[in-house]
mmCIF file of C-alpha atoms and ligand atoms in Angstrom:
data_model
loop_
_atom_site.group_PDB
_atom_site.id
_atom_site.type_symbol
_atom_site.label_atom_id
_atom_site.label_comp_id
_atom_site.label_asym_id
_atom_site.label_seq_id
_atom_site.Cartn_x
_atom_site.Cartn_y
_atom_site.Cartn_z
ATOM 1 C CA MET A 17 54.930 3.424 29.747
ATOM 2 C CA GLN A 18 51.380 4.257 30.746
ATOM 3 C CA VAL A 19 48.658 1.921 29.410
ATOM 4 C CA VAL A 20 45.082 3.195 29.553
ATOM 5 C CA GLU A 21 41.757 1.779 28.431
ATOM 6 C CA THR A 22 39.255 4.603 28.758
ATOM 7 C CA VAL A 23 38.740 7.780 26.778
ATOM 8 C CA ALA A 24 38.703 9.809 30.006
ATOM 9 C CA GLN A 25 42.102 8.401 31.039
ATOM 10 C CA VAL A 26 43.744 8.998 27.677
ATOM 11 C CA VAL A 27 42.330 12.526 27.411
ATOM 12 C CA ALA A 28 43.761 13.313 30.858
ATOM 13 C CA ALA A 29 47.142 11.766 29.987
ATOM 14 C CA CYS A 30 47.367 13.702 26.695
ATOM 15 C CA ARG A 31 46.429 16.961 28.397
ATOM 16 C CA GLU A 32 49.408 16.573 30.735
ATOM 17 C CA ALA A 33 51.798 15.168 28.118
ATOM 18 C CA ARG A 34 54.784 17.107 26.872
ATOM 19 C CA ARG A 35 54.310 18.418 23.352
ATOM 20 C CA PRO A 36 54.666 17.713 20.509
ATOM 21 C CA LEU A 37 52.743 14.466 20.822
ATOM 22 C CA GLY A 38 53.072 11.879 18.049
ATOM 23 C CA LEU A 39 50.377 9.221 17.637
ATOM 24 C CA VAL A 40 50.862 5.829 15.982
ATOM 25 C CA PRO A 41 47.396 4.332 15.383
ATOM 26 C CA THR A 42 47.469 0.522 15.104
ATOM 27 C CA MET A 43 45.249 -2.530 15.247
ATOM 28 C CA GLY A 44 47.922 -4.429 17.174
ATOM 29 C CA ALA A 45 49.645 -7.597 15.854
ATOM 30 C CA LEU A 46 52.662 -5.335 15.605
ATOM 31 C CA HIS A 47 55.529 -5.978 13.213
ATOM 32 C CA GLU A 48 58.611 -4.080 12.052
ATOM 33 C CA GLY A 49 56.422 -1.820 9.894
ATOM 34 C CA HIS A 50 54.573 -0.508 12.962
ATOM 35 C CA LEU A 51 57.795 -0.280 14.942
ATOM 36 C CA SER A 52 59.380 1.860 12.215
ATOM 37 C CA LEU A 53 56.495 4.320 12.728
ATOM 38 C CA VAL A 54 57.086 4.340 16.491
ATOM 39 C CA ARG A 55 60.821 4.938 15.970
ATOM 40 C CA ARG A 56 60.140 7.852 13.620
ATOM 41 C CA ALA A 57 57.613 9.276 16.106
ATOM 42 C CA ARG A 58 60.176 8.887 18.909
ATOM 43 C CA LEU A 59 62.701 10.949 16.926
ATOM 44 C CA GLU A 60 60.272 13.776 16.238
ATOM 45 C CA ASN A 61 58.142 14.162 19.392
ATOM 46 C CA ALA A 62 58.446 14.752 23.130
ATOM 47 C CA THR A 63 55.648 12.243 23.754
ATOM 48 C CA VAL A 64 54.890 9.102 21.735
ATOM 49 C CA ALA A 65 51.436 7.567 22.005
ATOM 50 C CA ALA A 66 50.168 4.439 20.265
ATOM 51 C CA SER A 67 46.665 3.076 20.008
ATOM 52 C CA VAL A 68 45.896 -0.626 19.822
ATOM 53 C CA PHE A 69 42.318 -1.212 18.702
ATOM 54 C CA VAL A 70 40.958 -3.745 16.215
ATOM 55 C CA ASN A 71 38.294 -1.551 14.673
ATOM 56 C CA PRO A 72 35.229 -3.630 13.736
ATOM 57 C CA ALA A 73 33.806 -0.755 11.674
ATOM 58 C CA GLN A 74 36.458 -1.232 8.991
ATOM 59 C CA PHE A 75 35.852 -4.971 8.492
ATOM 60 C CA GLY A 76 33.193 -6.273 6.098
ATOM 61 C CA PRO A 77 30.806 -9.038 7.200
ATOM 62 C CA ARG A 78 32.821 -11.711 5.328
ATOM 63 C CA GLU A 79 36.243 -10.409 6.399
ATOM 64 C CA ASP A 80 38.674 -11.639 9.048
ATOM 65 C CA LEU A 81 37.594 -9.612 12.122
ATOM 66 C CA ALA A 82 37.213 -12.683 14.369
ATOM 67 C CA ALA A 83 40.468 -14.267 13.136
ATOM 68 C CA TYR A 84 42.507 -11.039 13.167
ATOM 69 C CA PRO A 85 45.662 -11.767 15.226
ATOM 70 C CA ARG A 86 45.526 -10.306 18.744
ATOM 71 C CA ASP A 87 48.265 -10.423 21.391
ATOM 72 C CA LEU A 88 48.131 -7.282 23.525
ATOM 73 C CA GLN A 89 50.887 -8.381 25.923
ATOM 74 C CA ARG A 90 53.336 -8.924 23.047
ATOM 75 C CA ASP A 91 52.325 -5.582 21.483
ATOM 76 C CA LEU A 92 52.882 -3.772 24.803
ATOM 77 C CA ASP A 93 56.319 -5.375 25.222
ATOM 78 C CA LEU A 94 57.319 -4.232 21.724
ATOM 79 C CA LEU A 95 55.980 -0.707 22.265
ATOM 80 C CA ARG A 96 57.757 -0.425 25.617
ATOM 81 C CA ALA A 97 61.044 -1.526 24.040
ATOM 82 C CA GLU A 98 60.731 1.318 21.490
ATOM 83 C CA GLY A 99 60.254 3.929 24.209
ATOM 84 C CA THR A 100 56.521 4.543 23.769
ATOM 85 C CA ASP A 101 55.159 6.780 26.546
ATOM 86 C CA LEU A 102 51.429 6.124 26.346
ATOM 87 C CA VAL A 103 49.274 3.301 24.955
ATOM 88 C CA PHE A 104 45.532 3.608 24.431
ATOM 89 C CA ALA A 105 44.074 0.088 24.231
ATOM 90 C CA PRO A 106 40.335 0.551 24.619
ATOM 91 C CA PRO A 107 37.641 -2.119 24.734
ATOM 92 C CA LEU A 108 34.986 -1.957 22.005
ATOM 93 C CA GLU A 109 32.360 -0.098 24.115
ATOM 94 C CA GLU A 110 34.802 2.695 24.877
ATOM 95 C CA VAL A 111 35.108 3.590 21.181
ATOM 96 C CA TYR A 112 31.591 2.622 20.111
ATOM 97 C CA PRO A 113 29.370 3.030 23.194
ATOM 98 C CA PRO A 114 25.702 2.052 23.057
ATOM 99 C CA GLY A 115 23.843 4.592 20.925
ATOM 100 C CA PHE A 116 26.887 5.446 18.799
ATOM 101 C CA ASP A 117 25.418 6.750 15.530
ATOM 102 C CA THR A 118 27.833 9.097 13.741
ATOM 103 C CA TYR A 119 30.256 8.025 11.027
ATOM 104 C CA VAL A 120 32.751 9.880 8.843
ATOM 105 C CA GLU A 121 32.051 9.157 5.169
ATOM 106 C CA PRO A 122 35.016 9.854 2.880
ATOM 107 C CA GLY A 123 34.225 10.860 -0.711
ATOM 108 C CA GLU A 124 35.739 10.084 -4.137
ATOM 109 C CA VAL A 125 39.141 9.175 -2.705
ATOM 110 C CA ALA A 126 37.561 6.105 -1.070
ATOM 111 C CA ILE A 127 35.547 4.827 -4.032
ATOM 112 C CA ASN A 128 38.118 2.924 -6.113
ATOM 113 C CA LEU A 129 40.540 0.093 -5.330
ATOM 114 C CA GLU A 130 40.139 -0.976 -1.672
ATOM 115 C CA GLY A 131 36.936 1.062 -1.476
ATOM 116 C CA ALA A 132 35.426 -0.904 -4.372
ATOM 117 C CA HIS A 133 36.492 -4.304 -3.025
ATOM 118 C CA ARG A 134 35.806 -3.609 0.646
ATOM 119 C CA PRO A 135 32.568 -1.580 0.835
ATOM 120 C CA GLY A 136 32.407 0.458 4.036
ATOM 121 C CA HIS A 137 36.068 -0.130 4.869
ATOM 122 C CA PHE A 138 37.176 3.495 4.581
ATOM 123 C CA ARG A 139 34.076 4.759 6.386
ATOM 124 C CA GLY A 140 35.269 2.655 9.310
ATOM 125 C CA VAL A 141 38.882 3.816 8.987
ATOM 126 C CA ALA A 142 37.880 7.485 8.636
ATOM 127 C CA THR A 143 35.563 7.266 11.628
ATOM 128 C CA VAL A 144 38.081 5.685 13.991
ATOM 129 C CA VAL A 145 40.971 7.900 12.843
ATOM 130 C CA THR A 146 38.832 11.022 13.328
ATOM 131 C CA LYS A 147 37.870 9.796 16.799
ATOM 132 C CA LEU A 148 41.509 9.061 17.709
ATOM 133 C CA PHE A 149 42.527 12.526 16.501
ATOM 134 C CA ALA A 150 39.684 14.088 18.547
ATOM 135 C CA ILE A 151 40.493 12.080 21.670
ATOM 136 C CA LEU A 152 44.306 12.312 21.748
ATOM 137 C CA ARG A 153 44.692 15.636 19.861
ATOM 138 C CA PRO A 154 48.091 14.596 18.480
ATOM 139 C CA ASP A 155 50.416 17.097 16.816
ATOM 140 C CA ARG A 156 51.566 14.388 14.403
ATOM 141 C CA ALA A 157 50.175 11.022 13.348
ATOM 142 C CA TYR A 158 52.185 8.275 11.655
ATOM 143 C CA PHE A 159 50.951 5.960 8.902
ATOM 144 C CA GLY A 160 52.673 3.452 6.616
ATOM 145 C CA GLN A 161 52.771 3.909 2.834
ATOM 146 C CA LYS A 162 51.889 0.197 2.589
ATOM 147 C CA ASP A 163 48.227 1.240 2.929
ATOM 148 C CA GLY A 164 48.520 3.845 0.177
ATOM 149 C CA GLN A 165 44.825 4.568 -0.271
ATOM 150 C CA GLN A 166 44.370 4.818 3.510
ATOM 151 C CA VAL A 167 47.084 7.493 3.479
ATOM 152 C CA ALA A 168 45.130 9.442 0.833
ATOM 153 C CA VAL A 169 41.866 9.074 2.782
ATOM 154 C CA VAL A 170 43.453 10.219 6.055
ATOM 155 C CA ARG A 171 45.179 13.195 4.428
ATOM 156 C CA ARG A 172 41.892 14.213 2.772
ATOM 157 C CA LEU A 173 39.812 13.964 5.956
ATOM 158 C CA ASN A 174 42.476 15.737 8.006
ATOM 159 C CA ALA A 175 42.406 18.645 5.537
ATOM 160 C CA ASP A 176 38.647 18.661 4.909
ATOM 161 C CA LEU A 177 37.693 18.543 8.594
ATOM 162 C CA ASP A 178 40.471 20.992 9.624
ATOM 163 C CA LEU A 179 41.829 18.520 12.162
ATOM 164 C CA GLY A 180 45.235 20.203 12.091
ATOM 165 C CA VAL A 181 47.317 17.053 12.548
ATOM 166 C CA GLU A 182 50.596 16.677 10.671
ATOM 167 C CA VAL A 183 50.208 13.375 8.828
ATOM 168 C CA VAL A 184 53.600 11.676 8.509
ATOM 169 C CA VAL A 185 53.926 8.788 6.054
ATOM 170 C CA CYS A 186 56.737 6.259 6.449
ATOM 171 C CA PRO A 187 58.137 3.829 3.865
ATOM 172 C CA THR A 188 56.853 0.273 3.598
ATOM 173 C CA VAL A 189 59.039 -2.167 5.527
ATOM 174 C CA ARG A 190 59.758 -5.364 3.589
ATOM 175 C CA GLU A 191 60.989 -8.876 4.280
ATOM 176 C CA SER A 192 64.358 -9.734 2.646
ATOM 177 C CA ASP A 193 62.540 -11.156 -0.429
ATOM 178 C CA GLY A 194 60.469 -7.992 -0.881
ATOM 179 C CA LEU A 195 57.159 -9.075 0.690
ATOM 180 C CA ALA A 196 55.645 -6.065 2.457
ATOM 181 C CA MET A 197 55.263 -6.629 6.189
ATOM 182 C CA SER A 198 51.633 -7.109 7.163
ATOM 183 C CA SER A 199 49.822 -8.518 10.158
ATOM 184 C CA ARG A 200 48.030 -10.801 7.683
ATOM 185 C CA ASN A 201 51.255 -12.509 6.498
ATOM 186 C CA VAL A 202 50.887 -14.944 9.427
ATOM 187 C CA TYR A 203 47.924 -16.508 7.586
ATOM 188 C CA LEU A 204 50.196 -17.715 4.726
ATOM 189 C CA ASN A 205 51.369 -21.346 4.674
ATOM 190 C CA PRO A 206 54.951 -21.947 3.392
ATOM 191 C CA GLU A 207 53.859 -22.464 -0.234
ATOM 192 C CA GLU A 208 51.663 -19.343 -0.140
ATOM 193 C CA ARG A 209 54.419 -17.364 1.548
ATOM 194 C CA ARG A 210 56.715 -18.158 -1.384
ATOM 195 C CA ALA A 211 53.986 -17.227 -3.886
ATOM 196 C CA ALA A 212 53.267 -13.947 -2.066
ATOM 197 C CA THR A 213 56.491 -12.388 -3.394
ATOM 198 C CA VAL A 214 54.679 -12.034 -6.720
ATOM 199 C CA LEU A 215 53.185 -8.721 -5.532
ATOM 200 C CA TYR A 216 56.650 -7.227 -5.089
ATOM 201 C CA ARG A 217 57.844 -8.677 -8.386
ATOM 202 C CA ALA A 218 54.882 -7.172 -10.248
ATOM 203 C CA LEU A 219 55.515 -3.760 -8.687
ATOM 204 C CA CYS A 220 59.229 -3.979 -9.552
ATOM 205 C CA ARG A 221 58.267 -4.694 -13.161
ATOM 206 C CA ALA A 222 56.092 -1.539 -13.289
ATOM 207 C CA ARG A 223 58.807 0.527 -11.633
ATOM 208 C CA ASP A 224 61.488 -0.751 -14.025
ATOM 209 C CA LEU A 225 59.357 0.137 -17.046
ATOM 210 C CA TYR A 226 58.569 3.551 -15.560
ATOM 211 C CA GLN A 227 62.280 4.146 -14.989
ATOM 212 C CA GLN A 228 62.931 3.170 -18.608
ATOM 213 C CA GLY A 229 60.523 5.940 -19.637
ATOM 214 C CA GLU A 230 57.179 4.144 -20.015
ATOM 215 C CA ARG A 231 54.375 6.631 -19.262
ATOM 216 C CA ASP A 232 51.369 4.772 -20.668
ATOM 217 C CA ALA A 233 49.386 3.656 -17.598
ATOM 218 C CA ALA A 234 47.589 0.832 -19.428
ATOM 219 C CA ARG A 235 50.936 -0.681 -20.446
ATOM 220 C CA LEU A 236 52.212 -0.449 -16.868
ATOM 221 C CA ARG A 237 49.051 -2.181 -15.594
ATOM 222 C CA ARG A 238 49.368 -4.918 -18.249
ATOM 223 C CA ALA A 239 52.992 -5.513 -17.279
ATOM 224 C CA MET A 240 51.981 -6.073 -13.638
ATOM 225 C CA GLU A 241 49.148 -8.400 -14.706
ATOM 226 C CA GLU A 242 51.587 -10.463 -16.799
ATOM 227 C CA VAL A 243 53.826 -11.052 -13.782
ATOM 228 C CA LEU A 244 50.820 -11.962 -11.614
ATOM 229 C CA ARG A 245 49.518 -14.435 -14.230
ATOM 230 C CA GLN A 246 52.734 -16.440 -13.898
ATOM 231 C CA GLU A 247 51.925 -17.293 -10.254
ATOM 232 C CA PRO A 248 49.266 -20.063 -10.131
ATOM 233 C CA LEU A 249 48.329 -19.372 -6.477
ATOM 234 C CA ALA A 250 47.627 -15.666 -7.139
ATOM 235 C CA ARG A 251 44.120 -14.346 -7.863
ATOM 236 C CA THR A 252 44.156 -10.644 -8.684
ATOM 237 C CA ASP A 253 41.532 -8.259 -7.251
ATOM 238 C CA TYR A 254 42.982 -5.238 -9.039
ATOM 239 C CA VAL A 255 46.109 -3.647 -10.449
ATOM 240 C CA SER A 256 46.165 0.120 -10.628
ATOM 241 C CA ILE A 257 48.167 3.108 -11.762
ATOM 242 C CA ALA A 258 46.441 5.991 -10.005
ATOM 243 C CA ASP A 259 46.995 9.493 -8.744
ATOM 244 C CA PRO A 260 48.312 8.954 -5.170
ATOM 245 C CA ASP A 261 46.226 11.814 -3.738
ATOM 246 C CA THR A 262 42.867 11.371 -5.489
ATOM 247 C CA ILE A 263 43.146 7.602 -6.208
ATOM 248 C CA GLN A 264 41.711 8.150 -9.694
ATOM 249 C CA GLU A 265 43.119 5.926 -12.457
ATOM 250 C CA LEU A 266 45.560 7.617 -14.826
ATOM 251 C CA GLU A 267 45.850 7.322 -18.594
ATOM 252 C CA ARG A 268 49.368 8.702 -18.652
ATOM 253 C CA VAL A 269 51.884 9.118 -15.840
ATOM 254 C CA GLU A 270 52.838 12.768 -16.176
ATOM 255 C CA GLY A 271 53.191 13.510 -12.422
ATOM 256 C CA PRO A 272 53.349 11.367 -9.293
ATOM 257 C CA ALA A 273 51.584 8.015 -9.510
ATOM 258 C CA MET A 274 50.922 5.046 -7.285
ATOM 259 C CA ALA A 275 51.285 1.583 -8.755
ATOM 260 C CA SER A 276 49.204 -0.669 -6.515
ATOM 261 C CA LEU A 277 47.632 -4.087 -6.434
ATOM 262 C CA ALA A 278 45.515 -6.391 -4.313
ATOM 263 C CA VAL A 279 46.000 -10.119 -4.717
ATOM 264 C CA ARG A 280 44.545 -13.166 -2.999
ATOM 265 C CA ILE A 281 47.021 -15.902 -2.183
ATOM 266 C CA GLY A 282 44.917 -18.801 -0.960
ATOM 267 C CA ARG A 283 42.498 -17.255 1.542
ATOM 268 C CA THR A 284 44.783 -14.313 2.342
ATOM 269 C CA ARG A 285 44.264 -10.957 0.644
ATOM 270 C CA LEU A 286 47.449 -8.908 0.320
ATOM 271 C CA ILE A 287 47.960 -5.326 -0.877
ATOM 272 C CA ASP A 288 51.096 -3.407 -1.788
ATOM 273 C CA ASN A 289 52.170 -0.357 -3.765
ATOM 274 C CA PHE A 290 55.111 1.642 -5.087
ATOM 275 C CA LEU A 291 55.094 5.398 -5.524
ATOM 276 C CA LEU A 292 56.378 6.473 -8.935
ATOM 277 C CA GLY A 293 57.855 9.951 -9.247
ATOM 278 C CA ARG A 294 57.290 10.955 -5.626
ATOM 279 C CA ASP A 295 59.306 10.691 -2.414
ATOM 280 C CA LEU A 296 57.574 10.301 0.927
ATOM 281 C CA SER A 297 57.201 13.335 3.167
HETATM 282 O O1 LIG B 315 46.233 0.833 9.365
HETATM 283 C C1 LIG B 315 45.645 0.369 10.367
HETATM 284 O O2 LIG B 315 46.168 -0.440 11.133
HETATM 285 C C2 LIG B 315 44.226 0.824 10.651
HETATM 286 O O3 LIG B 315 43.511 0.998 9.464
HETATM 287 C C3 LIG B 315 44.144 2.073 11.539
HETATM 288 C C4 LIG B 315 44.762 3.274 10.845
HETATM 289 C C5 LIG B 315 44.859 1.819 12.855
HETATM 290 C C6 LIG B 315 42.691 2.409 11.852
HETATM 291 O O4 LIG B 315 42.060 1.364 12.517
#
């Protein structure tokens, strides 16, 4: 496994790499969710590249950039064990050199949900993903459905800017009690960890009602809120039943929908979602 830090090195490595090349963009602190993306990429590509970069542009001023878990050696060991060929782990100045002044601003798809609660977040995500696509020129890039709105933003920018990457979305990997794997789960103390399953339980409630034929989006949202209200440690940022491509709220679920929610458990903010009426592709 080749590990490189500079743009020049990774450009050279990708130019020589066997194609197709699959990229797994990450911010490190790898867990089974990331590794499932690497495994899928390994199945589908001659070369598997991963990036490890905690992108300051996608963190708000009061968010957890400084505290975000970092352990590059552990991440490299995990990536090597999965057969990754190339890792791009740049320092900050390599991605944002002095004088850097161009950002990618996503439109309507980034306004609601995470966009409303984390101003500037998707501008940062869109900028770094566009840069990674430009630098590594992957044939495919792998993202987890766990970050459902990020998936919609990346698909939109990839189409709108004609980047020509095949965006592959993989299912959310869960702990045995349903909690979606996230690098932020390490912040939870034992009591909060127990409470955190409420996100999964609320989503299951919406999915059960949907499967029983409920199509009224307001009723599905209310059902999730009811479950969340029963957990004293949970403070809800939003619950949503939205179009999974445009991230606009729905009145009725006539086609595919994404049930999603963001909940604070103590000081930790967790997100999760279920797709209703759509399989991943
Ligand atoms: O999902 C993430 O880990 C990040 O948002 C990404 C896509 C690596 C961009 O920094």
